[in-house]
Short mmCIF file of C-alpha atoms (C1' of nucleotides) in Angstrom, two decimals:
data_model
loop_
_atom_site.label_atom_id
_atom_site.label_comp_id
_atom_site.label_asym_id
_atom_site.label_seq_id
_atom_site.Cartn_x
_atom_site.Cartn_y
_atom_site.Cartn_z
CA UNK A 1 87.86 93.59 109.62
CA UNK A 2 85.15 94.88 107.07
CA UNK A 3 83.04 98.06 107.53
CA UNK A 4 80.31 98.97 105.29
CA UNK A 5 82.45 99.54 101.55
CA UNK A 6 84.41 96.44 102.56
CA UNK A 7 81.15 94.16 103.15
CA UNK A 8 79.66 96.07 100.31
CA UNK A 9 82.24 95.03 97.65
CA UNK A 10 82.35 91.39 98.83
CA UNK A 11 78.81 91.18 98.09
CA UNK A 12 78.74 92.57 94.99
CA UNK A 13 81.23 90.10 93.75
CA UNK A 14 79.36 87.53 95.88
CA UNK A 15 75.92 88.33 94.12
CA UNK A 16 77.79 88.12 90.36
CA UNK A 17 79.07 85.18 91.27
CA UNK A 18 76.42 82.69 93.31
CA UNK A 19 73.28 84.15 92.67
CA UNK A 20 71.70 81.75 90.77
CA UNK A 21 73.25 79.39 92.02
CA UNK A 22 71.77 76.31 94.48
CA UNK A 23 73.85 75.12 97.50
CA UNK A 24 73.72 70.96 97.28
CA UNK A 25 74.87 70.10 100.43
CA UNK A 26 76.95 72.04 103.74
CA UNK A 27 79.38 71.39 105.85
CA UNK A 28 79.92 72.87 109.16
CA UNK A 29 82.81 72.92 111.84
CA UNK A 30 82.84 72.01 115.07
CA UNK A 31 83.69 75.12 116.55
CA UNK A 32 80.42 76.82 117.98
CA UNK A 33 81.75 80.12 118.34
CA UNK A 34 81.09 81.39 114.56
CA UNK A 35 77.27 79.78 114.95
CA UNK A 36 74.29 82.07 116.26
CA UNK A 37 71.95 79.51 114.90
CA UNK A 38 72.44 75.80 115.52
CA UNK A 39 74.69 73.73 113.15
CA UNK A 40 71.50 71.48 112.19
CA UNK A 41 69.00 74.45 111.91
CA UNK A 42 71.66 76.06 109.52
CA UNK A 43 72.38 72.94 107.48
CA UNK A 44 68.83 72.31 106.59
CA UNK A 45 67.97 75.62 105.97
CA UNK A 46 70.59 76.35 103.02
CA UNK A 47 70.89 72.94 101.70
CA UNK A 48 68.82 72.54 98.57
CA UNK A 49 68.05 76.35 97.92
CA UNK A 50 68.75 78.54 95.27
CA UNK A 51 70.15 81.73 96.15
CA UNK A 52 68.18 84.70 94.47
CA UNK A 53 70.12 87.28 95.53
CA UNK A 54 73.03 88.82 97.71
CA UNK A 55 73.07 92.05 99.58
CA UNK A 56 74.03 93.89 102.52
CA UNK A 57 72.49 95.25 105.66
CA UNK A 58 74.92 97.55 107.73
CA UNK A 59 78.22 95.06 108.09
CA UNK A 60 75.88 91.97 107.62
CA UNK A 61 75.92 90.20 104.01
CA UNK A 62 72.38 88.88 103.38
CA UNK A 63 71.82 85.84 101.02
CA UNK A 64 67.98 85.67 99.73
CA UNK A 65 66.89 81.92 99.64
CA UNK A 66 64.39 80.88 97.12
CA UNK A 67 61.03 79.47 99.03
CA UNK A 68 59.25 77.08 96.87
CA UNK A 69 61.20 74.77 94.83
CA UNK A 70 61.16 75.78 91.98
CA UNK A 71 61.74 73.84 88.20
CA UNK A 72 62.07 69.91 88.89
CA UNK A 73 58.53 68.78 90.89
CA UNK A 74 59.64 67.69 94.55
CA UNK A 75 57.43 66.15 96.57
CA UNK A 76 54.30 68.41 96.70
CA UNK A 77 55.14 68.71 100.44
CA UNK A 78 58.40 69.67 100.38
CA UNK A 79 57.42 72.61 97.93
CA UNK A 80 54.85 73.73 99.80
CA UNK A 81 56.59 73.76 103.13
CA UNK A 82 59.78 75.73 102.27
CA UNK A 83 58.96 79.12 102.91
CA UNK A 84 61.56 81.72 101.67
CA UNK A 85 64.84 82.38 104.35
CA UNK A 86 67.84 84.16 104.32
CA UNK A 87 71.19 83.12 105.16
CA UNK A 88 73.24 86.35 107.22
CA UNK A 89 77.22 86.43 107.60
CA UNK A 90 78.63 88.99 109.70
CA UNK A 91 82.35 88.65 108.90
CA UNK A 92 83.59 90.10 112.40
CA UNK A 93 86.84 91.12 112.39
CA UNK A 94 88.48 89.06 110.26
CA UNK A 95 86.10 86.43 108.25
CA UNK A 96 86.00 86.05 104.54
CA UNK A 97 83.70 84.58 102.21
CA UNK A 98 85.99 82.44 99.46
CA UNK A 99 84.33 80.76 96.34
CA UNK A 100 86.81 78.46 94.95
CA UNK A 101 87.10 75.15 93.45
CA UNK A 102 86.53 71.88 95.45
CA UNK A 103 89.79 70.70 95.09
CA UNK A 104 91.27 74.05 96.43
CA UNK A 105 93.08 73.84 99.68
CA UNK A 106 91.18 74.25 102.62
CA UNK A 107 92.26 77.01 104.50
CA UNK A 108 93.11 76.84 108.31
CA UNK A 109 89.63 78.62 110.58
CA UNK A 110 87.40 76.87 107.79
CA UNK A 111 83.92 76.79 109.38
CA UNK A 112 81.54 76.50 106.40
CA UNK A 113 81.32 75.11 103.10
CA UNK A 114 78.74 75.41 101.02
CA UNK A 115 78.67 73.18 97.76
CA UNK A 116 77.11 74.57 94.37
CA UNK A 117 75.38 72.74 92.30
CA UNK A 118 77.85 74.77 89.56
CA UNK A 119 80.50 72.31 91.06
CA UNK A 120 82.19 75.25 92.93
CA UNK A 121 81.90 76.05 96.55
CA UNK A 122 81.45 78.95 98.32
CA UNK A 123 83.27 78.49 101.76
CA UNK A 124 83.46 81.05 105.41
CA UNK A 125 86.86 81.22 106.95
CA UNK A 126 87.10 83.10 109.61
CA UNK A 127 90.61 82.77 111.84
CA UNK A 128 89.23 84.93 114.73
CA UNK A 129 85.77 83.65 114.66
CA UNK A 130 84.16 86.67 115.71
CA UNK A 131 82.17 86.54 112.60
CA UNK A 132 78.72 85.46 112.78
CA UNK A 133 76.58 82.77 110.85
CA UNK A 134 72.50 82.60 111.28
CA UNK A 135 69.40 81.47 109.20
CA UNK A 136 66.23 83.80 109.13
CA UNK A 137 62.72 82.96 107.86
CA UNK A 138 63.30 86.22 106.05
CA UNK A 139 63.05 89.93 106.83
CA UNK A 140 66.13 90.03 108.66
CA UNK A 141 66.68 93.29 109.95
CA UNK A 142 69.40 94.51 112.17
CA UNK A 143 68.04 98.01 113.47
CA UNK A 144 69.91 101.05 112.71
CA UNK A 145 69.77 102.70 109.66
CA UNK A 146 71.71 103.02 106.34
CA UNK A 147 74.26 106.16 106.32
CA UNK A 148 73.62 106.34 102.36
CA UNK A 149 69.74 105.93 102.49
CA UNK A 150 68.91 108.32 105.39
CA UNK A 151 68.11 111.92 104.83
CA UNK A 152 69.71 114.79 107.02
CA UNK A 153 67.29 115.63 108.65
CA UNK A 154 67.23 112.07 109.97
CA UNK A 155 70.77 111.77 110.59
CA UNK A 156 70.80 114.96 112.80
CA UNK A 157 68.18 113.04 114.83
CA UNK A 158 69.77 110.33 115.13
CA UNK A 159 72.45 112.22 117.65
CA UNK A 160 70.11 114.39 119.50
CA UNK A 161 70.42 114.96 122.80
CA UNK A 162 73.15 111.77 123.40
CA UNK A 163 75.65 112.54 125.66
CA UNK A 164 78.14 110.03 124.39
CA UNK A 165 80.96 111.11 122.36
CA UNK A 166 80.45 111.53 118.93
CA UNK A 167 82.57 108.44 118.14
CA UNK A 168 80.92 105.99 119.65
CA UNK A 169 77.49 106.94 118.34
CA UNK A 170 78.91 106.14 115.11
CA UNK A 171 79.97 102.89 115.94
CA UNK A 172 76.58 102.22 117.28
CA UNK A 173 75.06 99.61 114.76
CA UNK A 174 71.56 100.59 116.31
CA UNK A 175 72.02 104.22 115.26
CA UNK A 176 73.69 104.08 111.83
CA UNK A 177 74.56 100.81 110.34
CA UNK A 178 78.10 100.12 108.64
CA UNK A 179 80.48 102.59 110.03
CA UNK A 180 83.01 101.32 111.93
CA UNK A 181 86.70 102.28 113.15
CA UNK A 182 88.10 103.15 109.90
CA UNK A 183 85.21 105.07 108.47
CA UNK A 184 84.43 107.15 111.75
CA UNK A 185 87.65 108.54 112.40
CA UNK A 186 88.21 109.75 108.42
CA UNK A 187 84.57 111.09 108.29
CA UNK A 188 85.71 113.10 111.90
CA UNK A 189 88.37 114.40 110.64
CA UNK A 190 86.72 116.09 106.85
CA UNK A 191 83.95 117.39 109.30
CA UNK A 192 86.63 118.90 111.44
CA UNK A 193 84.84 117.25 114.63
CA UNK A 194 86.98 115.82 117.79
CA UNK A 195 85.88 111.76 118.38
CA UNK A 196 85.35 113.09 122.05
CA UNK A 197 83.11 115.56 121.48
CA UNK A 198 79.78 114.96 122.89
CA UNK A 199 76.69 114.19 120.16
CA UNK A 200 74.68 116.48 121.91
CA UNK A 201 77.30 119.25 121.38
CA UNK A 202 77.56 119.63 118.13
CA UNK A 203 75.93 122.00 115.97
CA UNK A 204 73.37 121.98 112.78
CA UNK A 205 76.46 123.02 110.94
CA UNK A 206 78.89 120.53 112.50
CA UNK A 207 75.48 117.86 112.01
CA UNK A 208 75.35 118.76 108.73
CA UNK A 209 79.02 118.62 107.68
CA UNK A 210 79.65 115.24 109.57
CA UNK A 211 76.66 113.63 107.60
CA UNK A 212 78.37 114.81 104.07
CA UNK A 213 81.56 113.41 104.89
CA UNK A 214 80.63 109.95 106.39
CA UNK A 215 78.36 109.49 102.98
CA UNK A 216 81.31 111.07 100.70
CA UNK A 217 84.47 108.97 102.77
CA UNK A 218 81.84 105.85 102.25
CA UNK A 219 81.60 106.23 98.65
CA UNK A 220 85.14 106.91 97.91
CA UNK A 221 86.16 103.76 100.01
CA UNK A 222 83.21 101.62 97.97
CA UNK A 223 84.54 102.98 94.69
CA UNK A 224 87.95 101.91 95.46
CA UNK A 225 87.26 98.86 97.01
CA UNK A 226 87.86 99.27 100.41
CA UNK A 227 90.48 99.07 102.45
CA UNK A 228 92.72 96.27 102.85
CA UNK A 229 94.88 96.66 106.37
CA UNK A 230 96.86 93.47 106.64
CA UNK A 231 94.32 90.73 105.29
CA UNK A 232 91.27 91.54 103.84
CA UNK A 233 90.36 91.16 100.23
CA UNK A 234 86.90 90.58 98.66
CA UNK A 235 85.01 87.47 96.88
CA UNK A 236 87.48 87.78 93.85
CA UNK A 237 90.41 87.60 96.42
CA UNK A 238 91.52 91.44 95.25
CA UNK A 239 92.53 93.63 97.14
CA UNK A 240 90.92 97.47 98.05
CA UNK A 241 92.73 100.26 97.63
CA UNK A 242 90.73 102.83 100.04
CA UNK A 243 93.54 102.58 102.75
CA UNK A 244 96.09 104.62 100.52
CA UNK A 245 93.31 107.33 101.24
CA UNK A 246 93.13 107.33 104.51
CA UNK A 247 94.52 110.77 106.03
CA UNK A 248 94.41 110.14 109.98
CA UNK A 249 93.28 106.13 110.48
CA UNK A 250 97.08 104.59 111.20
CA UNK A 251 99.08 107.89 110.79
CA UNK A 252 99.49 108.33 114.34
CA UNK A 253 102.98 110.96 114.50
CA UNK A 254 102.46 111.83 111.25
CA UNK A 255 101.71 115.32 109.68
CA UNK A 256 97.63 116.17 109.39
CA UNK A 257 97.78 116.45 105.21
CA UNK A 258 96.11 119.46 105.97
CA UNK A 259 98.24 121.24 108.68
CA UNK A 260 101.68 119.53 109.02
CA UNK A 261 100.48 118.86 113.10
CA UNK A 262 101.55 115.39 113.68
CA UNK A 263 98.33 112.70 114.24
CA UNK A 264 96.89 111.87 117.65
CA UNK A 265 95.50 108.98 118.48
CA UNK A 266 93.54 108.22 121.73
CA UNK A 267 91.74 104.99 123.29
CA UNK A 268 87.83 105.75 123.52
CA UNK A 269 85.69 103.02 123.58
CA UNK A 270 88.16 100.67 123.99
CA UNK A 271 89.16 101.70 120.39
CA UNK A 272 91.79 103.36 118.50
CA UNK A 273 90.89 107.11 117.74
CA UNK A 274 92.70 108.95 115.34
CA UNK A 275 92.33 112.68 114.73
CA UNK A 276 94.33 116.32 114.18
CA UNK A 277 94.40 117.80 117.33
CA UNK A 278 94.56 121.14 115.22
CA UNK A 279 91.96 120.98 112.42
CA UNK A 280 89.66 118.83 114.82
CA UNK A 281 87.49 121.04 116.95
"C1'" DA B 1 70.42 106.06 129.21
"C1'" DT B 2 75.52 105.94 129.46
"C1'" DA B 3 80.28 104.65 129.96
"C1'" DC B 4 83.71 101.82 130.96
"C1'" DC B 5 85.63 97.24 131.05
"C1'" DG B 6 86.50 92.55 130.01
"C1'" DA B 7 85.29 88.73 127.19
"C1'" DC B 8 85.13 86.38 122.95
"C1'" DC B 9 89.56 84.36 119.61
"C1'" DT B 10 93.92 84.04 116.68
"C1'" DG B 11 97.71 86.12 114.45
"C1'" DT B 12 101.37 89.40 113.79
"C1'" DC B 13 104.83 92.45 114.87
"C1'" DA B 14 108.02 95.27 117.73
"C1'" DG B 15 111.15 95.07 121.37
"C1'" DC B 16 114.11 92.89 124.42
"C1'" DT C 1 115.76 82.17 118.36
"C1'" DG C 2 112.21 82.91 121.52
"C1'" DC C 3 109.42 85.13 124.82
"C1'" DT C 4 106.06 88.99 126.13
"C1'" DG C 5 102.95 92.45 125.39
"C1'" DA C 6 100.39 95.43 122.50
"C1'" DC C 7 97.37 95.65 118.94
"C1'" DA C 8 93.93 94.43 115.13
"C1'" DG C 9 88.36 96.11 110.49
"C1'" DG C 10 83.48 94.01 115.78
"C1'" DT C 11 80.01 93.16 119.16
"C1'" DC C 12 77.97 91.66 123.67
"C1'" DG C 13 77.02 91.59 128.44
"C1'" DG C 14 77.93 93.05 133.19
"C1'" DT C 15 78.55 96.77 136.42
"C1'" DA C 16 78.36 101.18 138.33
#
DNA sequence: ATACCGACCTGTCAGC
DNA sequence: TGCTGACAGGTCGGTA
């Protein structure tokens, strides 16, 4: 479900909301599919922490964890053994983060909740459960590197000499971090670049073009929201509005806005590509 | 290194 | 109405 503006804008409304906030107790599923750290490991980890702060890195939303406790005196012990963690959520395809009231209906695919101490509670669904859950000690880092931090003379490097199509080195989390389907095919098409074209192929110009629009179609996407396909909204349960934007992602037949030719799409990567077989070179 | 595929899951929608 | 197949924002691991 959620590239980089749609994890983005989840955790901006997730760090207004939470931060601040201390998780009292958690309950997990049983299904083991959503956990990459065990059930027990997880549990202890977030229960009796404040969270300091939510952000993102690439698709994965990152919740700081206060180390010390803090305010009331625990045992001396138990302050001096909590080191600062972080909680990561990788919403896959199709999870969501929902804070809602504790008497609000649980929803079917509910795998964590997470009580606050503010008597709300902050709860992962995730119906497809390729979504993700973990606990680090802290300095979680997924590789890759952030298409609105990098420079472009970094960015060009980051495709030299690959022979893969261009596509799928911008899907690759390990390269750039955050762009996924929806955001490489519309930054393809404002650079004017085919998804098969080899990375290796294309030129300083096409390099330097290609980094513009992924940053530009990023921040458009952020400032609207996102884009909402069939069922993705963000921590305030509104929906994006990016997807009335898009000009070749799920116009297949239709006319390029550009030059009337009707959109192609192509399988690459196992993926949906979508491009203008005329204004894409 | 690369590239192609299936696997991991559930839900929805089009077509018959 | 119901079945079947294709498809969906993502990643991982195996194989050539």
């Amino acid at each position: 479900m959620p590239e980089l503006p749609e994890v983005e804008t989840i955790v901006r409304g997730l760090d207004k909301r939470v931060t601040g906030d201390t998780i009292d107790s958690v309950w997990i599923g049983s299904r083991r599919q959503p956990l990459k750290s065990p059930a027990a490991e997880i549990a202890s980890t977030l229960e009796g922490r404040k969270i300091v702060r939510v952000h993102r890195a690439g698709k994965h939303i990152v919740f700081d964890l206060e180390g010390a406790m803090s305010g009331r005196r625990k045992t001396r012990q138990a302050a001096s053994l909590r080191r600062q963690a972080q909680w990561i959520v990788h919403l896959g395809m199709t999870g969501r983060m929902v804070v809602c009231e504790p008497a609000a209906e649980t929803a079917k695919h509910t795998h964590l909740i997470a009580r606050l101490a503010s008597a709300r509670e902050l709860r992962f669904v995730d119906p497809r459960m390729f979504g993700k859950l973990s606990v680090h000690s802290s300095g979680f880092d997924p590789g890759g590197v952030e298409p609105l931090e990098v420079g472009e003379e970094q960015f060009r490097a980051l495709f030299r000499g690959r022979k893969t199509p261009i596509k799928s080195a911008l899907l690759n989390q390990k390269l750039l971090r955050g762009v996924g389907n929806i955001y490489a095919d519309e930054s393809l098409f404002r650079a004017g670049i085919r998804p098969r074209r080899r990375a290796a192929s294309l030129t300083r110009d096409d390099l330097r073009r290609l980094y513009r629009s992924v940053r530009e179609v990023l921040k458009e996407a952020i400032a609207l929201g996102g884009s909402s396909i069939s069922d993705y909204v963000d921590a305030d349960g509104e929906e994006g509005f990016f997807q009335l934007q898009h000009r070749v992602y799920g116009r297949e037949g239709e006319p390029c806005l550009v030059c009337r030719t009707a959109v192609k799409r192509a399988v690459l990567v196992g993926r949906s590509s979508h491009y203008c077989p005329q204004c894409q070179k």
